[in-house]
Amino acid sequence: MDKEAFRKRCIQRFMRRRYGQDKRVIKNLALILDALNASDILAFMPMSHEPRLLGYFSKLKLKKNIYVPFMQGESFKMVKLRLPIKKKQYGIKEPPNSFFKAKIDVAIVPVVGVDGDFRRIGFGKGMYDRFFESLRYRPVVIFVQRRLCATKKIVSDPYDIQGDFLVTPKKIYIRGDSHVGRDFSRKFCRHYQWRCRLLALKKDRKR
């Protein structure tokens, strides 16, 4: 199975909408964010197939600095989450344009799928890849999915974003060699064993 075949399989799975699961995603995501105590967070404006977290992000911005993508060419810049919100290219919702340069602690990123190297498989536009490549630092990366779609095989490319956590309605998956992930696992997963799962990485990149 290659990257494109895996992407198509995942898209078929998540097109079966399960809005009732979004509250569970929020519960698991909040557990990580509370533990990390991050103050500057890159969130996202959900598309129809992605977890509906806008209400949660709006509440979170009362005590945190919440940013979302604003499309620019083949990538995006960060803008503060605020009203009004309008639908733009590819059906993506965006707040008003603004200039704001910030260093984020955490990035919450929607995924189509995750492979054996804990890397993001998206729609193939490459916008997140270009954005993260432009950063001179690495924030903690939290992937979110409404329904788990993952493979033990490595189908990603080296430039695809690698996550520290993957949040689904049922579990929090943690990348095995992520220092922040392992620290979270030691402190919190003993109390929430049914929610946490530590994933070891594959050692090769055979396709």
PDB file of C-alpha atoms in Angstrom:
ATOM      1  CA  MET A   1       0.000   0.000   0.000  1.00  0.00           C
ATOM      2  CA  ASP A   2       1.365   3.401  -0.971  1.00  0.00           C
ATOM      3  CA  LYS A   3       0.590   6.882   0.335  1.00  0.00           C
ATOM      4  CA  GLU A   4      -2.216   7.623  -2.122  1.00  0.00           C
ATOM      5  CA  ALA A   5      -3.964   4.295  -1.529  1.00  0.00           C
ATOM      6  CA  PHE A   6      -3.795   4.829   2.231  1.00  0.00           C
ATOM      7  CA  ARG A   7      -5.163   8.365   1.859  1.00  0.00           C
ATOM      8  CA  LYS A   8      -8.139   7.126  -0.186  1.00  0.00           C
ATOM      9  CA  ARG A   9      -8.891   4.396   2.346  1.00  0.00           C
ATOM     10  CA  CYS A  10      -8.908   6.904   5.202  1.00  0.00           C
ATOM     11  CA  ILE A  11     -11.117   9.374   3.326  1.00  0.00           C
ATOM     12  CA  GLN A  12     -13.697   6.645   2.747  1.00  0.00           C
ATOM     13  CA  ARG A  13     -13.720   5.908   6.480  1.00  0.00           C
ATOM     14  CA  PHE A  14     -14.113   9.418   7.824  1.00  0.00           C
ATOM     15  CA  MET A  15     -16.809  10.442   5.343  1.00  0.00           C
ATOM     16  CA  ARG A  16     -19.150   8.490   7.622  1.00  0.00           C
ATOM     17  CA  ARG A  17     -19.819  11.401   9.939  1.00  0.00           C
ATOM     18  CA  ARG A  18     -19.914  10.821  13.660  1.00  0.00           C
ATOM     19  CA  TYR A  19     -20.622  14.166  15.275  1.00  0.00           C
ATOM     20  CA  GLY A  20     -21.403  12.552  18.633  1.00  0.00           C
ATOM     21  CA  GLN A  21     -17.743  11.572  18.963  1.00  0.00           C
ATOM     22  CA  ASP A  22     -16.446  15.147  18.932  1.00  0.00           C
ATOM     23  CA  LYS A  23     -17.082  15.676  22.657  1.00  0.00           C
ATOM     24  CA  ARG A  24     -14.816  12.719  23.389  1.00  0.00           C
ATOM     25  CA  VAL A  25     -12.105  14.204  21.175  1.00  0.00           C
ATOM     26  CA  ILE A  26     -12.379  17.455  23.159  1.00  0.00           C
ATOM     27  CA  LYS A  27     -12.123  15.583  26.469  1.00  0.00           C
ATOM     28  CA  ASN A  28      -8.930  13.798  25.433  1.00  0.00           C
ATOM     29  CA  LEU A  29      -7.451  16.911  23.820  1.00  0.00           C
ATOM     30  CA  ALA A  30      -8.139  18.985  26.946  1.00  0.00           C
ATOM     31  CA  LEU A  31      -6.274  16.428  29.060  1.00  0.00           C
ATOM     32  CA  ILE A  32      -3.106  16.956  27.005  1.00  0.00           C
ATOM     33  CA  LEU A  33      -3.396  20.752  26.801  1.00  0.00           C
ATOM     34  CA  ASP A  34      -3.925  21.025  30.561  1.00  0.00           C
ATOM     35  CA  ALA A  35      -0.853  18.875  31.160  1.00  0.00           C
ATOM     36  CA  LEU A  36       1.314  20.902  28.760  1.00  0.00           C
ATOM     37  CA  ASN A  37       0.074  24.239  30.154  1.00  0.00           C
ATOM     38  CA  ALA A  38       0.621  25.865  26.754  1.00  0.00           C
ATOM     39  CA  SER A  39      -0.263  29.533  26.314  1.00  0.00           C
ATOM     40  CA  ASP A  40       0.086  29.975  22.520  1.00  0.00           C
ATOM     41  CA  ILE A  41      -1.746  27.386  20.442  1.00  0.00           C
ATOM     42  CA  LEU A  42      -2.245  26.905  16.713  1.00  0.00           C
ATOM     43  CA  ALA A  43      -5.724  25.456  16.213  1.00  0.00           C
ATOM     44  CA  PHE A  44      -7.701  25.012  12.987  1.00  0.00           C
ATOM     45  CA  MET A  45     -11.050  25.867  11.421  1.00  0.00           C
ATOM     46  CA  PRO A  46     -12.808  22.494  11.016  1.00  0.00           C
ATOM     47  CA  MET A  47     -13.987  21.293   7.626  1.00  0.00           C
ATOM     48  CA  SER A  48     -17.093  19.113   7.410  1.00  0.00           C
ATOM     49  CA  HIS A  49     -15.228  15.822   7.885  1.00  0.00           C
ATOM     50  CA  GLU A  50     -13.049  17.043  10.780  1.00  0.00           C
ATOM     51  CA  PRO A  51     -13.858  17.139  14.507  1.00  0.00           C
ATOM     52  CA  ARG A  52     -16.033  20.163  15.267  1.00  0.00           C
ATOM     53  CA  LEU A  53     -13.827  21.885  17.817  1.00  0.00           C
ATOM     54  CA  LEU A  54     -14.523  25.543  17.034  1.00  0.00           C
ATOM     55  CA  GLY A  55     -16.720  25.994  20.114  1.00  0.00           C
ATOM     56  CA  TYR A  56     -13.983  24.522  22.305  1.00  0.00           C
ATOM     57  CA  PHE A  57     -11.327  26.729  20.706  1.00  0.00           C
ATOM     58  CA  SER A  58     -13.532  29.800  21.212  1.00  0.00           C
ATOM     59  CA  LYS A  59     -13.810  29.060  24.939  1.00  0.00           C
ATOM     60  CA  LEU A  60     -10.103  28.312  25.133  1.00  0.00           C
ATOM     61  CA  LYS A  61      -9.181  31.717  23.702  1.00  0.00           C
ATOM     62  CA  LEU A  62     -10.583  33.383  26.830  1.00  0.00           C
ATOM     63  CA  LYS A  63      -7.479  32.208  28.694  1.00  0.00           C
ATOM     64  CA  LYS A  64      -5.053  31.240  25.887  1.00  0.00           C
ATOM     65  CA  ASN A  65      -3.746  32.821  22.694  1.00  0.00           C
ATOM     66  CA  ILE A  66      -5.434  30.829  19.929  1.00  0.00           C
ATOM     67  CA  TYR A  67      -4.318  31.140  16.305  1.00  0.00           C
ATOM     68  CA  VAL A  68      -5.682  29.544  13.151  1.00  0.00           C
ATOM     69  CA  PRO A  69      -4.375  29.235   9.572  1.00  0.00           C
ATOM     70  CA  PHE A  70      -4.990  32.034   7.065  1.00  0.00           C
ATOM     71  CA  MET A  71      -4.229  30.833   3.548  1.00  0.00           C
ATOM     72  CA  GLN A  72      -1.442  32.559   1.619  1.00  0.00           C
ATOM     73  CA  GLY A  73      -0.515  31.013  -1.718  1.00  0.00           C
ATOM     74  CA  GLU A  74       0.535  27.392  -1.177  1.00  0.00           C
ATOM     75  CA  SER A  75       0.952  27.785   2.582  1.00  0.00           C
ATOM     76  CA  PHE A  76      -0.611  29.850   5.352  1.00  0.00           C
ATOM     77  CA  LYS A  77       0.192  32.315   8.101  1.00  0.00           C
ATOM     78  CA  MET A  78      -1.189  32.401  11.633  1.00  0.00           C
ATOM     79  CA  VAL A  79      -3.920  34.853  12.607  1.00  0.00           C
ATOM     80  CA  LYS A  80      -5.782  35.187  15.885  1.00  0.00           C
ATOM     81  CA  LEU A  81      -9.103  33.405  16.139  1.00  0.00           C
ATOM     82  CA  ARG A  82     -11.796  36.095  16.038  1.00  0.00           C
ATOM     83  CA  LEU A  83     -15.029  37.052  14.298  1.00  0.00           C
ATOM     84  CA  PRO A  84     -16.327  37.304  11.629  1.00  0.00           C
ATOM     85  CA  ILE A  85     -15.538  33.923  10.092  1.00  0.00           C
ATOM     86  CA  LYS A  86     -15.966  33.467   6.330  1.00  0.00           C
ATOM     87  CA  LYS A  87     -15.685  30.468   4.017  1.00  0.00           C
ATOM     88  CA  LYS A  88     -12.791  30.741   1.561  1.00  0.00           C
ATOM     89  CA  GLN A  89     -10.899  28.514  -0.890  1.00  0.00           C
ATOM     90  CA  TYR A  90     -11.467  24.723  -0.638  1.00  0.00           C
ATOM     91  CA  GLY A  91     -14.387  25.470   1.702  1.00  0.00           C
ATOM     92  CA  ILE A  92     -11.969  26.436   4.483  1.00  0.00           C
ATOM     93  CA  LYS A  93     -13.308  28.887   7.048  1.00  0.00           C
ATOM     94  CA  GLU A  94     -11.093  31.809   8.057  1.00  0.00           C
ATOM     95  CA  PRO A  95     -11.265  34.783  10.423  1.00  0.00           C
ATOM     96  CA  PRO A  96     -10.273  38.268   9.191  1.00  0.00           C
ATOM     97  CA  ASN A  97      -6.746  38.771   7.898  1.00  0.00           C
ATOM     98  CA  SER A  98      -4.307  40.315  10.353  1.00  0.00           C
ATOM     99  CA  PHE A  99      -0.572  40.559  10.856  1.00  0.00           C
ATOM    100  CA  PHE A 100       0.595  38.811  13.983  1.00  0.00           C
ATOM    101  CA  LYS A 101       3.888  37.052  14.518  1.00  0.00           C
ATOM    102  CA  ALA A 102       3.909  34.652  17.433  1.00  0.00           C
ATOM    103  CA  LYS A 103       5.804  31.633  18.659  1.00  0.00           C
ATOM    104  CA  ILE A 104       3.431  28.777  19.348  1.00  0.00           C
ATOM    105  CA  ASP A 105       3.887  26.132  22.039  1.00  0.00           C
ATOM    106  CA  VAL A 106       1.457  23.623  20.565  1.00  0.00           C
ATOM    107  CA  ALA A 107      -0.044  22.936  17.139  1.00  0.00           C
ATOM    108  CA  ILE A 108      -3.341  21.053  16.877  1.00  0.00           C
ATOM    109  CA  VAL A 109      -3.482  19.570  13.387  1.00  0.00           C
ATOM    110  CA  PRO A 110      -6.295  17.604  11.706  1.00  0.00           C
ATOM    111  CA  VAL A 111      -5.186  14.505   9.813  1.00  0.00           C
ATOM    112  CA  VAL A 112      -6.570  12.177   7.174  1.00  0.00           C
ATOM    113  CA  GLY A 113      -4.334   9.369   8.417  1.00  0.00           C
ATOM    114  CA  VAL A 114      -1.154   8.591  10.358  1.00  0.00           C
ATOM    115  CA  ASP A 115       1.512   6.112   9.256  1.00  0.00           C
ATOM    116  CA  GLY A 116       4.056   3.930  11.065  1.00  0.00           C
ATOM    117  CA  ASP A 117       6.486   6.839  11.401  1.00  0.00           C
ATOM    118  CA  PHE A 118       3.764   8.847  13.192  1.00  0.00           C
ATOM    119  CA  ARG A 119       3.651  11.247  10.253  1.00  0.00           C
ATOM    120  CA  ARG A 120       0.620  13.085   8.938  1.00  0.00           C
ATOM    121  CA  ILE A 121      -1.166  12.068   5.779  1.00  0.00           C
ATOM    122  CA  GLY A 122      -3.364  14.954   4.643  1.00  0.00           C
ATOM    123  CA  PHE A 123      -5.196  15.787   1.443  1.00  0.00           C
ATOM    124  CA  GLY A 124      -1.939  16.249  -0.452  1.00  0.00           C
ATOM    125  CA  LYS A 125      -1.981  20.054  -0.687  1.00  0.00           C
ATOM    126  CA  GLY A 126       1.221  20.369   1.378  1.00  0.00           C
ATOM    127  CA  MET A 127       0.127  23.545   3.177  1.00  0.00           C
ATOM    128  CA  TYR A 128       0.958  22.323   6.680  1.00  0.00           C
ATOM    129  CA  ASP A 129       4.256  20.851   5.479  1.00  0.00           C
ATOM    130  CA  ARG A 130       5.339  24.204   4.016  1.00  0.00           C
ATOM    131  CA  PHE A 131       4.234  26.091   7.115  1.00  0.00           C
ATOM    132  CA  PHE A 132       6.151  23.870   9.531  1.00  0.00           C
ATOM    133  CA  GLU A 133       9.198  23.921   7.270  1.00  0.00           C
ATOM    134  CA  SER A 134       9.233  27.722   7.608  1.00  0.00           C
ATOM    135  CA  LEU A 135       9.421  27.584  11.415  1.00  0.00           C
ATOM    136  CA  ARG A 136      12.814  27.834  13.093  1.00  0.00           C
ATOM    137  CA  TYR A 137      11.613  25.822  16.070  1.00  0.00           C
ATOM    138  CA  ARG A 138       9.412  22.797  16.656  1.00  0.00           C
ATOM    139  CA  PRO A 139       6.193  23.088  18.687  1.00  0.00           C
ATOM    140  CA  VAL A 140       4.482  20.097  20.252  1.00  0.00           C
ATOM    141  CA  VAL A 141       2.270  18.614  17.528  1.00  0.00           C
ATOM    142  CA  ILE A 142      -1.099  17.065  18.371  1.00  0.00           C
ATOM    143  CA  PHE A 143      -2.936  15.271  15.575  1.00  0.00           C
ATOM    144  CA  VAL A 144      -6.733  14.918  15.827  1.00  0.00           C
ATOM    145  CA  GLN A 145      -9.112  12.530  14.068  1.00  0.00           C
ATOM    146  CA  ARG A 146     -12.826  11.879  14.374  1.00  0.00           C
ATOM    147  CA  ARG A 147     -12.195   8.233  13.561  1.00  0.00           C
ATOM    148  CA  LEU A 148      -8.867   6.413  13.788  1.00  0.00           C
ATOM    149  CA  CYS A 149      -7.182   5.664  10.477  1.00  0.00           C
ATOM    150  CA  ALA A 150      -3.593   4.537  10.927  1.00  0.00           C
ATOM    151  CA  THR A 151      -1.175   2.032   9.442  1.00  0.00           C
ATOM    152  CA  LYS A 152       1.956   0.366  10.789  1.00  0.00           C
ATOM    153  CA  LYS A 153       3.541   0.732   7.356  1.00  0.00           C
ATOM    154  CA  ILE A 154       5.611   3.791   6.488  1.00  0.00           C
ATOM    155  CA  VAL A 155       3.949   5.459   3.534  1.00  0.00           C
ATOM    156  CA  SER A 156       4.889   9.077   4.319  1.00  0.00           C
ATOM    157  CA  ASP A 157       7.662  11.228   2.921  1.00  0.00           C
ATOM    158  CA  PRO A 158      10.416  12.701   5.148  1.00  0.00           C
ATOM    159  CA  TYR A 159       8.913  16.195   4.775  1.00  0.00           C
ATOM    160  CA  ASP A 160       5.508  15.135   6.157  1.00  0.00           C
ATOM    161  CA  ILE A 161       4.827  16.488   9.651  1.00  0.00           C
ATOM    162  CA  GLN A 162       5.628  14.149  12.528  1.00  0.00           C
ATOM    163  CA  GLY A 163       3.322  14.316  15.538  1.00  0.00           C
ATOM    164  CA  ASP A 164       3.818  13.771  19.258  1.00  0.00           C
ATOM    165  CA  PHE A 165       0.209  12.787  19.993  1.00  0.00           C
ATOM    166  CA  LEU A 166      -2.781  11.490  18.053  1.00  0.00           C
ATOM    167  CA  VAL A 167      -6.160  12.205  19.655  1.00  0.00           C
ATOM    168  CA  THR A 168      -9.242  10.182  18.712  1.00  0.00           C
ATOM    169  CA  PRO A 169     -12.579   9.795  20.513  1.00  0.00           C
ATOM    170  CA  LYS A 170     -11.412   6.586  22.177  1.00  0.00           C
ATOM    171  CA  LYS A 171      -7.701   7.008  22.857  1.00  0.00           C
ATOM    172  CA  ILE A 172      -4.642   9.221  23.079  1.00  0.00           C
ATOM    173  CA  TYR A 173      -1.842   7.699  20.992  1.00  0.00           C
ATOM    174  CA  ILE A 174       1.691   8.780  21.911  1.00  0.00           C
ATOM    175  CA  ARG A 175       4.756   8.605  19.671  1.00  0.00           C
ATOM    176  CA  GLY A 176       7.185   6.242  21.346  1.00  0.00           C
ATOM    177  CA  ASP A 177      10.330   8.368  20.970  1.00  0.00           C
ATOM    178  CA  SER A 178       8.676  11.727  21.698  1.00  0.00           C
ATOM    179  CA  HIS A 179      10.204  13.184  24.873  1.00  0.00           C
ATOM    180  CA  VAL A 180       7.142  15.294  25.650  1.00  0.00           C
ATOM    181  CA  GLY A 181       4.906  12.326  24.888  1.00  0.00           C
ATOM    182  CA  ARG A 182       6.804   9.973  27.169  1.00  0.00           C
ATOM    183  CA  ASP A 183       6.795  12.567  29.955  1.00  0.00           C
ATOM    184  CA  PHE A 184       3.020  12.898  29.596  1.00  0.00           C
ATOM    185  CA  SER A 185       2.691   9.110  29.622  1.00  0.00           C
ATOM    186  CA  ARG A 186       4.635   8.761  32.888  1.00  0.00           C
ATOM    187  CA  LYS A 187       2.658  11.469  34.679  1.00  0.00           C
ATOM    188  CA  PHE A 188      -0.879  10.916  33.434  1.00  0.00           C
ATOM    189  CA  CYS A 189      -1.361   7.625  31.645  1.00  0.00           C
ATOM    190  CA  ARG A 190      -1.090   5.562  34.809  1.00  0.00           C
ATOM    191  CA  HIS A 191      -4.358   7.237  35.866  1.00  0.00           C
ATOM    192  CA  TYR A 192      -5.939   7.016  32.403  1.00  0.00           C
ATOM    193  CA  GLN A 193      -4.594   3.704  31.123  1.00  0.00           C
ATOM    194  CA  TRP A 194      -7.723   2.984  29.104  1.00  0.00           C
ATOM    195  CA  ARG A 195      -7.177   6.230  27.171  1.00  0.00           C
ATOM    196  CA  CYS A 196      -3.429   6.085  26.496  1.00  0.00           C
ATOM    197  CA  ARG A 197      -1.410   3.995  24.101  1.00  0.00           C
ATOM    198  CA  LEU A 198       2.324   4.344  23.477  1.00  0.00           C
ATOM    199  CA  LEU A 199       3.327   3.557  19.899  1.00  0.00           C
ATOM    200  CA  ALA A 200       6.825   2.421  18.936  1.00  0.00           C
ATOM    201  CA  LEU A 201       8.168   3.659  15.617  1.00  0.00           C
ATOM    202  CA  LYS A 202       9.341   1.581  12.700  1.00  0.00           C
ATOM    203  CA  LYS A 203      13.098   1.682  12.178  1.00  0.00           C
ATOM    204  CA  ASP A 204      13.167   1.726   8.384  1.00  0.00           C
ATOM    205  CA  ARG A 205      11.534   3.627   5.550  1.00  0.00           C
ATOM    206  CA  LYS A 206      10.795   0.758   3.218  1.00  0.00           C
ATOM    207  CA  ARG A 207       7.841   1.427   0.951  1.00  0.00           C
TER     208      ARG A 207
END
